[in-house]
Amino acid sequence: MYSPQIILEAMLNGLMTGAVYALIALGLTLIYGVLHIINFAHGALLTCAMFAVWVAWAWLGIDPYAVIPLLVPLMFALGYGLQRFVIGPASHGDDGNILLVTLGLSIVLENVLLATFQSDTRTLDTDYSFQVVALGPLLLSFPRLIGLAVAVVVTGLLWLVLNRTDTGKAIRAVAREKLGANLVGIDVPHIYAVTFGLGCACLAVAACLLMPTFYVNPRIGGAFVLVAFTVVVLGGMGSIPGALLGGLFIGVVESLCGLFLGDSLGQLGIFLIFIAVLLVRPTGLFGAKA
């Protein structure tokens, strides 16, 4: 039997881990909400961002959190360029082609990382990687606490961008009705590229939050995106609040399963939840029928 204190600590630490899952899922659900496709390159792009954080720390001595303002615009530019000049032209407007192009892009990026960094696993050793914060009798991971705070802030900023800016209104218009948006003068290919760039920018923040407590190798992104896809389905495809709440919930489930079943079975609960949601409410918590 576990004491209530241990269970509460596990829940709070799971909540903080889930915040990073939510950031990864935010990019995935944003791209789906506008382009209406699943981005198979999402995991490989996350891996690229994680390696960029490692390079900045190992070669330049820049703290992972300090990399955020540098990496976010770089990943946005990379995402914008990939969508505008690679994915869009290669797909010829066919959603099926987009899936194949992003899958091919994923394979290319993974192999470039393998050729550049080999298959070795790399970690960061910062002063605060194992630091804890005492909250009464509870001990919480400092990096995960930072991750929770940053994830909430980023989600709020993304909501403001989508609801309070002209670009955000154009994104929502394209997501709702592409042909109508085109008829009123919105540059749809540009909006597609901006949306893809925003999804990659979310990955940049997630990578900076992950690296102080996690490792990176050329194939690690796939594991995170598998969880992120579950988060997107749970919250509702295309729903930003759903991605945040779904990520937090999945983090708690994973933490409690790891506590009671062992670390090796920690993700078992995630996929049981995934199956249950598909059976009971396929549109997710905040999703709507097509």
mmCIF file of C-alpha atoms in Angstrom:
data_model
loop_
_atom_site.group_PDB
_atom_site.id
_atom_site.type_symbol
_atom_site.label_atom_id
_atom_site.label_comp_id
_atom_site.label_asym_id
_atom_site.label_seq_id
_atom_site.Cartn_x
_atom_site.Cartn_y
_atom_site.Cartn_z
ATOM 1 C CA MET A 1 0.000 0.000 0.000
ATOM 2 C CA TYR A 2 1.228 3.482 -0.846
ATOM 3 C CA SER A 3 0.723 6.443 1.441
ATOM 4 C CA PRO A 4 -1.550 9.297 0.237
ATOM 5 C CA GLN A 5 1.534 11.552 0.099
ATOM 6 C CA ILE A 6 3.298 9.275 -2.400
ATOM 7 C CA ILE A 7 0.163 8.989 -4.553
ATOM 8 C CA LEU A 8 -0.338 12.762 -4.518
ATOM 9 C CA GLU A 9 3.310 13.328 -5.473
ATOM 10 C CA ALA A 10 2.919 10.876 -8.357
ATOM 11 C CA MET A 11 -0.212 12.675 -9.548
ATOM 12 C CA LEU A 12 1.402 16.117 -9.390
ATOM 13 C CA ASN A 13 4.571 14.965 -11.152
ATOM 14 C CA GLY A 14 2.409 13.254 -13.775
ATOM 15 C CA LEU A 15 0.494 16.486 -14.228
ATOM 16 C CA MET A 16 3.756 18.307 -14.916
ATOM 17 C CA THR A 17 4.976 15.633 -17.345
ATOM 18 C CA GLY A 18 1.617 15.788 -19.098
ATOM 19 C CA ALA A 19 2.120 19.509 -19.686
ATOM 20 C CA VAL A 20 5.050 18.724 -22.004
ATOM 21 C CA TYR A 21 2.983 16.044 -23.738
ATOM 22 C CA ALA A 22 0.351 18.742 -24.236
ATOM 23 C CA LEU A 23 2.876 21.033 -25.940
ATOM 24 C CA ILE A 24 3.816 18.301 -28.394
ATOM 25 C CA ALA A 25 0.138 17.543 -28.985
ATOM 26 C CA LEU A 26 -0.613 21.253 -29.509
ATOM 27 C CA GLY A 27 1.494 21.322 -32.644
ATOM 28 C CA LEU A 28 -0.072 18.102 -33.885
ATOM 29 C CA THR A 29 -3.651 19.219 -33.277
ATOM 30 C CA LEU A 30 -3.056 22.698 -34.731
ATOM 31 C CA ILE A 31 -1.749 21.226 -37.972
ATOM 32 C CA TYR A 32 -4.639 18.782 -38.112
ATOM 33 C CA GLY A 33 -7.180 21.507 -37.377
ATOM 34 C CA VAL A 34 -6.092 23.575 -40.393
ATOM 35 C CA LEU A 35 -4.519 21.171 -42.886
ATOM 36 C CA HIS A 36 -6.789 18.260 -41.856
ATOM 37 C CA ILE A 37 -3.931 15.765 -42.067
ATOM 38 C CA ILE A 38 -1.811 13.852 -39.566
ATOM 39 C CA ASN A 39 1.774 15.087 -39.747
ATOM 40 C CA PHE A 40 3.930 11.950 -39.772
ATOM 41 C CA ALA A 41 7.079 14.114 -39.629
ATOM 42 C CA HIS A 42 6.086 15.524 -36.210
ATOM 43 C CA GLY A 43 8.254 13.064 -34.274
ATOM 44 C CA ALA A 44 11.314 13.590 -36.470
ATOM 45 C CA LEU A 45 10.954 17.370 -36.170
ATOM 46 C CA LEU A 46 10.782 17.039 -32.373
ATOM 47 C CA THR A 47 13.983 14.975 -32.488
ATOM 48 C CA CYS A 48 15.660 17.696 -34.574
ATOM 49 C CA ALA A 49 14.659 20.294 -31.983
ATOM 50 C CA MET A 50 15.981 18.123 -29.136
ATOM 51 C CA PHE A 51 19.315 17.674 -30.903
ATOM 52 C CA ALA A 52 19.465 21.436 -31.485
ATOM 53 C CA VAL A 53 19.075 21.968 -27.719
ATOM 54 C CA TRP A 54 21.807 19.412 -27.047
ATOM 55 C CA VAL A 55 24.169 21.052 -29.557
ATOM 56 C CA ALA A 56 23.538 24.500 -28.040
ATOM 57 C CA TRP A 57 24.386 23.138 -24.582
ATOM 58 C CA ALA A 58 27.298 20.826 -25.472
ATOM 59 C CA TRP A 59 29.023 23.012 -28.071
ATOM 60 C CA LEU A 60 28.021 26.549 -27.104
ATOM 61 C CA GLY A 61 27.307 26.200 -23.388
ATOM 62 C CA ILE A 62 23.796 27.696 -23.641
ATOM 63 C CA ASP A 63 21.293 26.648 -20.970
ATOM 64 C CA PRO A 64 18.339 24.635 -22.413
ATOM 65 C CA TYR A 65 15.784 27.154 -21.155
ATOM 66 C CA ALA A 66 17.798 30.027 -22.624
ATOM 67 C CA VAL A 67 17.627 28.286 -26.014
ATOM 68 C CA ILE A 68 13.824 28.792 -26.191
ATOM 69 C CA PRO A 69 13.875 32.336 -27.675
ATOM 70 C CA LEU A 70 16.519 31.223 -30.188
ATOM 71 C CA LEU A 71 15.057 27.888 -31.220
ATOM 72 C CA VAL A 72 11.395 28.910 -31.523
ATOM 73 C CA PRO A 73 11.914 31.252 -34.530
ATOM 74 C CA LEU A 74 14.321 28.759 -36.121
ATOM 75 C CA MET A 75 11.816 25.912 -35.875
ATOM 76 C CA PHE A 76 9.022 28.186 -37.067
ATOM 77 C CA ALA A 77 11.104 29.101 -40.125
ATOM 78 C CA LEU A 78 11.932 25.427 -40.736
ATOM 79 C CA GLY A 79 8.281 24.432 -40.502
ATOM 80 C CA TYR A 80 7.178 27.316 -42.719
ATOM 81 C CA GLY A 81 9.773 26.430 -45.343
ATOM 82 C CA LEU A 82 8.980 22.713 -45.323
ATOM 83 C CA GLN A 83 5.267 23.283 -45.808
ATOM 84 C CA ARG A 84 5.579 26.109 -48.348
ATOM 85 C CA PHE A 85 8.367 24.698 -50.499
ATOM 86 C CA VAL A 86 8.372 20.922 -49.918
ATOM 87 C CA ILE A 87 5.137 19.456 -48.552
ATOM 88 C CA GLY A 88 2.724 21.771 -50.357
ATOM 89 C CA PRO A 89 4.241 21.556 -53.858
ATOM 90 C CA ALA A 90 4.970 17.824 -53.583
ATOM 91 C CA SER A 91 1.440 16.965 -52.464
ATOM 92 C CA HIS A 92 -0.305 18.708 -55.421
ATOM 93 C CA GLY A 93 -3.306 19.442 -53.198
ATOM 94 C CA ASP A 94 -4.047 15.783 -52.418
ATOM 95 C CA ASP A 95 -4.362 14.904 -48.718
ATOM 96 C CA GLY A 96 -3.189 11.372 -49.392
ATOM 97 C CA ASN A 97 -0.042 12.745 -50.990
ATOM 98 C CA ILE A 98 0.552 14.987 -47.955
ATOM 99 C CA LEU A 99 0.568 11.934 -45.689
ATOM 100 C CA LEU A 100 3.102 10.204 -47.927
ATOM 101 C CA VAL A 101 5.274 13.314 -48.179
ATOM 102 C CA THR A 102 5.374 13.834 -44.401
ATOM 103 C CA LEU A 103 6.152 10.133 -43.914
ATOM 104 C CA GLY A 104 9.003 10.394 -46.419
ATOM 105 C CA LEU A 105 10.204 13.586 -44.748
ATOM 106 C CA SER A 106 10.247 11.783 -41.409
ATOM 107 C CA ILE A 107 12.435 9.017 -42.829
ATOM 108 C CA VAL A 108 14.814 11.532 -44.403
ATOM 109 C CA LEU A 109 15.186 13.576 -41.210
ATOM 110 C CA GLU A 110 15.781 10.492 -39.055
ATOM 111 C CA ASN A 111 18.480 9.211 -41.388
ATOM 112 C CA VAL A 112 20.165 12.615 -41.576
ATOM 113 C CA LEU A 113 20.288 12.649 -37.763
ATOM 114 C CA LEU A 114 21.642 9.093 -37.737
ATOM 115 C CA ALA A 115 24.374 10.035 -40.205
ATOM 116 C CA THR A 116 25.251 13.179 -38.252
ATOM 117 C CA PHE A 117 25.029 12.037 -34.625
ATOM 118 C CA GLN A 118 25.148 8.216 -34.992
ATOM 119 C CA SER A 119 22.749 6.160 -32.864
ATOM 120 C CA ASP A 120 24.278 7.158 -29.516
ATOM 121 C CA THR A 121 22.035 8.388 -26.724
ATOM 122 C CA ARG A 122 22.907 11.852 -25.401
ATOM 123 C CA THR A 123 21.870 13.637 -22.229
ATOM 124 C CA LEU A 124 22.357 17.009 -20.547
ATOM 125 C CA ASP A 125 23.750 17.421 -17.050
ATOM 126 C CA THR A 126 22.532 20.752 -15.732
ATOM 127 C CA ASP A 127 22.699 21.977 -12.153
ATOM 128 C CA TYR A 128 18.935 21.705 -11.788
ATOM 129 C CA SER A 129 18.187 18.448 -13.651
ATOM 130 C CA PHE A 130 17.535 16.601 -10.378
ATOM 131 C CA GLN A 131 16.576 19.579 -8.251
ATOM 132 C CA VAL A 132 13.328 19.316 -6.306
ATOM 133 C CA VAL A 133 10.980 21.910 -4.856
ATOM 134 C CA ALA A 134 9.377 21.289 -1.465
ATOM 135 C CA LEU A 135 5.664 22.038 -1.404
ATOM 136 C CA GLY A 136 4.776 21.271 2.189
ATOM 137 C CA PRO A 137 5.499 17.567 2.637
ATOM 138 C CA LEU A 138 5.575 17.016 -1.147
ATOM 139 C CA LEU A 139 8.739 16.994 -3.263
ATOM 140 C CA LEU A 140 8.238 18.097 -6.873
ATOM 141 C CA SER A 141 10.706 18.053 -9.749
ATOM 142 C CA PHE A 142 11.910 21.592 -10.517
ATOM 143 C CA PRO A 143 12.337 21.067 -14.306
ATOM 144 C CA ARG A 144 8.859 19.545 -14.535
ATOM 145 C CA LEU A 145 7.399 22.421 -12.537
ATOM 146 C CA ILE A 146 8.965 24.828 -15.036
ATOM 147 C CA GLY A 147 7.524 22.704 -17.847
ATOM 148 C CA LEU A 148 4.009 22.987 -16.449
ATOM 149 C CA ALA A 149 4.248 26.771 -16.120
ATOM 150 C CA VAL A 150 5.690 27.236 -19.610
ATOM 151 C CA ALA A 151 3.131 24.892 -21.193
ATOM 152 C CA VAL A 152 0.237 26.854 -19.688
ATOM 153 C CA VAL A 153 1.775 30.148 -20.859
ATOM 154 C CA VAL A 154 2.419 28.847 -24.395
ATOM 155 C CA THR A 155 -1.123 27.479 -24.649
ATOM 156 C CA GLY A 156 -2.499 30.853 -23.551
ATOM 157 C CA LEU A 157 -0.317 32.701 -26.076
ATOM 158 C CA LEU A 158 -1.396 30.364 -28.856
ATOM 159 C CA TRP A 159 -5.045 30.925 -27.942
ATOM 160 C CA LEU A 160 -4.477 34.710 -28.069
ATOM 161 C CA VAL A 161 -2.780 34.443 -31.458
ATOM 162 C CA LEU A 162 -5.659 32.421 -32.889
ATOM 163 C CA ASN A 163 -8.421 34.578 -31.414
ATOM 164 C CA ARG A 164 -7.003 38.113 -31.205
ATOM 165 C CA THR A 165 -4.823 38.579 -34.291
ATOM 166 C CA ASP A 166 -5.610 38.910 -37.989
ATOM 167 C CA THR A 167 -3.355 35.944 -38.767
ATOM 168 C CA GLY A 168 -5.174 33.864 -36.175
ATOM 169 C CA LYS A 169 -8.545 34.789 -37.649
ATOM 170 C CA ALA A 170 -7.240 33.841 -41.093
ATOM 171 C CA ILE A 171 -6.058 30.483 -39.700
ATOM 172 C CA ARG A 172 -9.489 29.801 -38.231
ATOM 173 C CA ALA A 173 -11.169 30.854 -41.483
ATOM 174 C CA VAL A 174 -9.013 28.462 -43.528
ATOM 175 C CA ALA A 175 -9.661 25.679 -41.008
ATOM 176 C CA ARG A 176 -13.413 26.220 -41.291
ATOM 177 C CA GLU A 177 -13.762 26.769 -45.045
ATOM 178 C CA LYS A 178 -10.703 26.813 -47.310
ATOM 179 C CA LEU A 179 -12.541 27.782 -50.487
ATOM 180 C CA GLY A 180 -14.433 30.627 -48.812
ATOM 181 C CA ALA A 181 -11.217 31.947 -47.254
ATOM 182 C CA ASN A 182 -9.554 31.903 -50.651
ATOM 183 C CA LEU A 183 -12.458 33.791 -52.216
ATOM 184 C CA VAL A 184 -12.185 36.656 -49.701
ATOM 185 C CA GLY A 185 -8.488 37.112 -50.453
ATOM 186 C CA ILE A 186 -6.731 35.011 -47.790
ATOM 187 C CA ASP A 187 -3.462 33.511 -49.020
ATOM 188 C CA VAL A 188 -4.243 29.874 -48.191
ATOM 189 C CA PRO A 189 -0.766 28.405 -48.950
ATOM 190 C CA HIS A 190 0.774 31.085 -46.708
ATOM 191 C CA ILE A 191 -1.671 30.270 -43.888
ATOM 192 C CA TYR A 192 -0.926 26.571 -44.274
ATOM 193 C CA ALA A 193 2.791 27.318 -43.935
ATOM 194 C CA VAL A 194 2.260 29.614 -40.936
ATOM 195 C CA THR A 195 0.220 26.919 -39.205
ATOM 196 C CA PHE A 196 2.883 24.301 -39.860
ATOM 197 C CA GLY A 197 5.484 26.739 -38.532
ATOM 198 C CA LEU A 198 3.482 27.318 -35.348
ATOM 199 C CA GLY A 199 3.272 23.569 -34.828
ATOM 200 C CA CYS A 200 7.055 23.308 -35.148
ATOM 201 C CA ALA A 201 7.510 26.259 -32.774
ATOM 202 C CA CYS A 202 5.532 24.323 -30.131
ATOM 203 C CA LEU A 203 7.962 21.443 -30.660
ATOM 204 C CA ALA A 204 10.889 23.809 -30.051
ATOM 205 C CA VAL A 205 9.515 24.785 -26.636
ATOM 206 C CA ALA A 206 8.766 21.150 -25.771
ATOM 207 C CA ALA A 207 12.320 20.107 -26.705
ATOM 208 C CA CYS A 208 13.843 22.767 -24.438
ATOM 209 C CA LEU A 209 11.649 21.587 -21.552
ATOM 210 C CA LEU A 210 12.401 17.896 -22.145
ATOM 211 C CA MET A 211 16.177 17.954 -22.432
ATOM 212 C CA PRO A 212 17.126 18.774 -18.800
ATOM 213 C CA THR A 213 15.466 15.534 -17.632
ATOM 214 C CA PHE A 214 15.411 13.316 -20.716
ATOM 215 C CA TYR A 215 17.730 11.887 -23.362
ATOM 216 C CA VAL A 216 17.836 12.152 -27.127
ATOM 217 C CA ASN A 217 18.678 9.795 -29.944
ATOM 218 C CA PRO A 218 17.658 9.911 -33.627
ATOM 219 C CA ARG A 219 14.480 7.881 -33.067
ATOM 220 C CA ILE A 220 13.192 9.229 -29.756
ATOM 221 C CA GLY A 221 10.595 11.567 -31.292
ATOM 222 C CA GLY A 222 8.365 8.700 -32.359
ATOM 223 C CA ALA A 223 7.723 7.607 -28.766
ATOM 224 C CA PHE A 224 6.591 11.089 -27.749
ATOM 225 C CA VAL A 225 4.381 11.562 -30.780
ATOM 226 C CA LEU A 226 2.678 8.228 -30.119
ATOM 227 C CA VAL A 227 1.634 9.598 -26.715
ATOM 228 C CA ALA A 228 0.819 12.995 -28.256
ATOM 229 C CA PHE A 229 -1.503 11.349 -30.784
ATOM 230 C CA THR A 230 -3.357 9.716 -27.883
ATOM 231 C CA VAL A 231 -3.609 13.158 -26.257
ATOM 232 C CA VAL A 232 -5.027 14.655 -29.470
ATOM 233 C CA VAL A 233 -7.654 11.925 -29.779
ATOM 234 C CA LEU A 234 -8.572 12.226 -26.100
ATOM 235 C CA GLY A 235 -8.915 16.013 -26.230
ATOM 236 C CA GLY A 236 -10.568 16.109 -29.653
ATOM 237 C CA MET A 237 -8.892 16.451 -33.047
ATOM 238 C CA GLY A 238 -8.162 20.129 -33.679
ATOM 239 C CA SER A 239 -9.049 21.313 -30.142
ATOM 240 C CA ILE A 240 -6.360 23.397 -28.400
ATOM 241 C CA PRO A 241 -8.006 23.328 -24.914
ATOM 242 C CA GLY A 242 -8.540 19.606 -25.443
ATOM 243 C CA ALA A 243 -4.831 19.085 -26.170
ATOM 244 C CA LEU A 244 -3.841 20.831 -22.936
ATOM 245 C CA LEU A 245 -6.357 19.033 -20.725
ATOM 246 C CA GLY A 246 -5.776 15.723 -22.494
ATOM 247 C CA GLY A 247 -2.016 16.040 -22.004
ATOM 248 C CA LEU A 248 -2.383 16.755 -18.296
ATOM 249 C CA PHE A 249 -4.760 13.817 -17.863
ATOM 250 C CA ILE A 250 -2.525 11.397 -19.785
ATOM 251 C CA GLY A 251 0.479 12.490 -17.702
ATOM 252 C CA VAL A 252 -1.375 11.647 -14.479
ATOM 253 C CA VAL A 253 -2.514 8.269 -15.851
ATOM 254 C CA GLU A 254 1.018 7.374 -16.934
ATOM 255 C CA SER A 255 2.472 8.399 -13.561
ATOM 256 C CA LEU A 256 -0.064 6.416 -11.524
ATOM 257 C CA CYS A 257 0.326 3.340 -13.729
ATOM 258 C CA GLY A 258 4.095 3.599 -13.333
ATOM 259 C CA LEU A 259 3.674 3.813 -9.564
ATOM 260 C CA PHE A 260 1.342 0.817 -9.203
ATOM 261 C CA LEU A 261 2.487 -1.366 -12.107
ATOM 262 C CA GLY A 262 6.156 -0.395 -12.463
ATOM 263 C CA ASP A 263 7.980 1.904 -14.871
ATOM 264 C CA SER A 264 8.029 -0.698 -17.647
ATOM 265 C CA LEU A 265 4.217 -0.736 -17.692
ATOM 266 C CA GLY A 266 3.756 2.979 -17.065
ATOM 267 C CA GLN A 267 2.331 3.633 -20.526
ATOM 268 C CA LEU A 268 -0.114 0.732 -20.396
ATOM 269 C CA GLY A 269 -2.822 2.976 -18.942
ATOM 270 C CA ILE A 270 -2.344 5.494 -21.755
ATOM 271 C CA PHE A 271 -3.318 3.022 -24.449
ATOM 272 C CA LEU A 272 -6.159 1.574 -22.401
ATOM 273 C CA ILE A 273 -7.524 5.124 -22.131
ATOM 274 C CA PHE A 274 -6.983 5.534 -25.881
ATOM 275 C CA ILE A 275 -9.054 2.420 -26.652
ATOM 276 C CA ALA A 276 -11.767 3.445 -24.188
ATOM 277 C CA VAL A 277 -12.100 6.923 -25.711
ATOM 278 C CA LEU A 278 -12.357 5.493 -29.230
ATOM 279 C CA LEU A 279 -15.111 3.153 -28.042
ATOM 280 C CA VAL A 280 -17.129 5.621 -25.954
ATOM 281 C CA ARG A 281 -16.510 9.025 -27.551
ATOM 282 C CA PRO A 282 -14.555 8.838 -30.832
ATOM 283 C CA THR A 283 -14.628 12.629 -31.274
ATOM 284 C CA GLY A 284 -12.782 13.159 -27.962
ATOM 285 C CA LEU A 285 -13.658 15.374 -25.024
ATOM 286 C CA PHE A 286 -13.834 18.634 -27.001
ATOM 287 C CA GLY A 287 -14.087 17.333 -30.550
ATOM 288 C CA ALA A 288 -17.041 17.747 -32.857
ATOM 289 C CA LYS A 289 -18.442 15.519 -35.546
ATOM 290 C CA ALA A 290 -17.256 16.269 -39.049
#
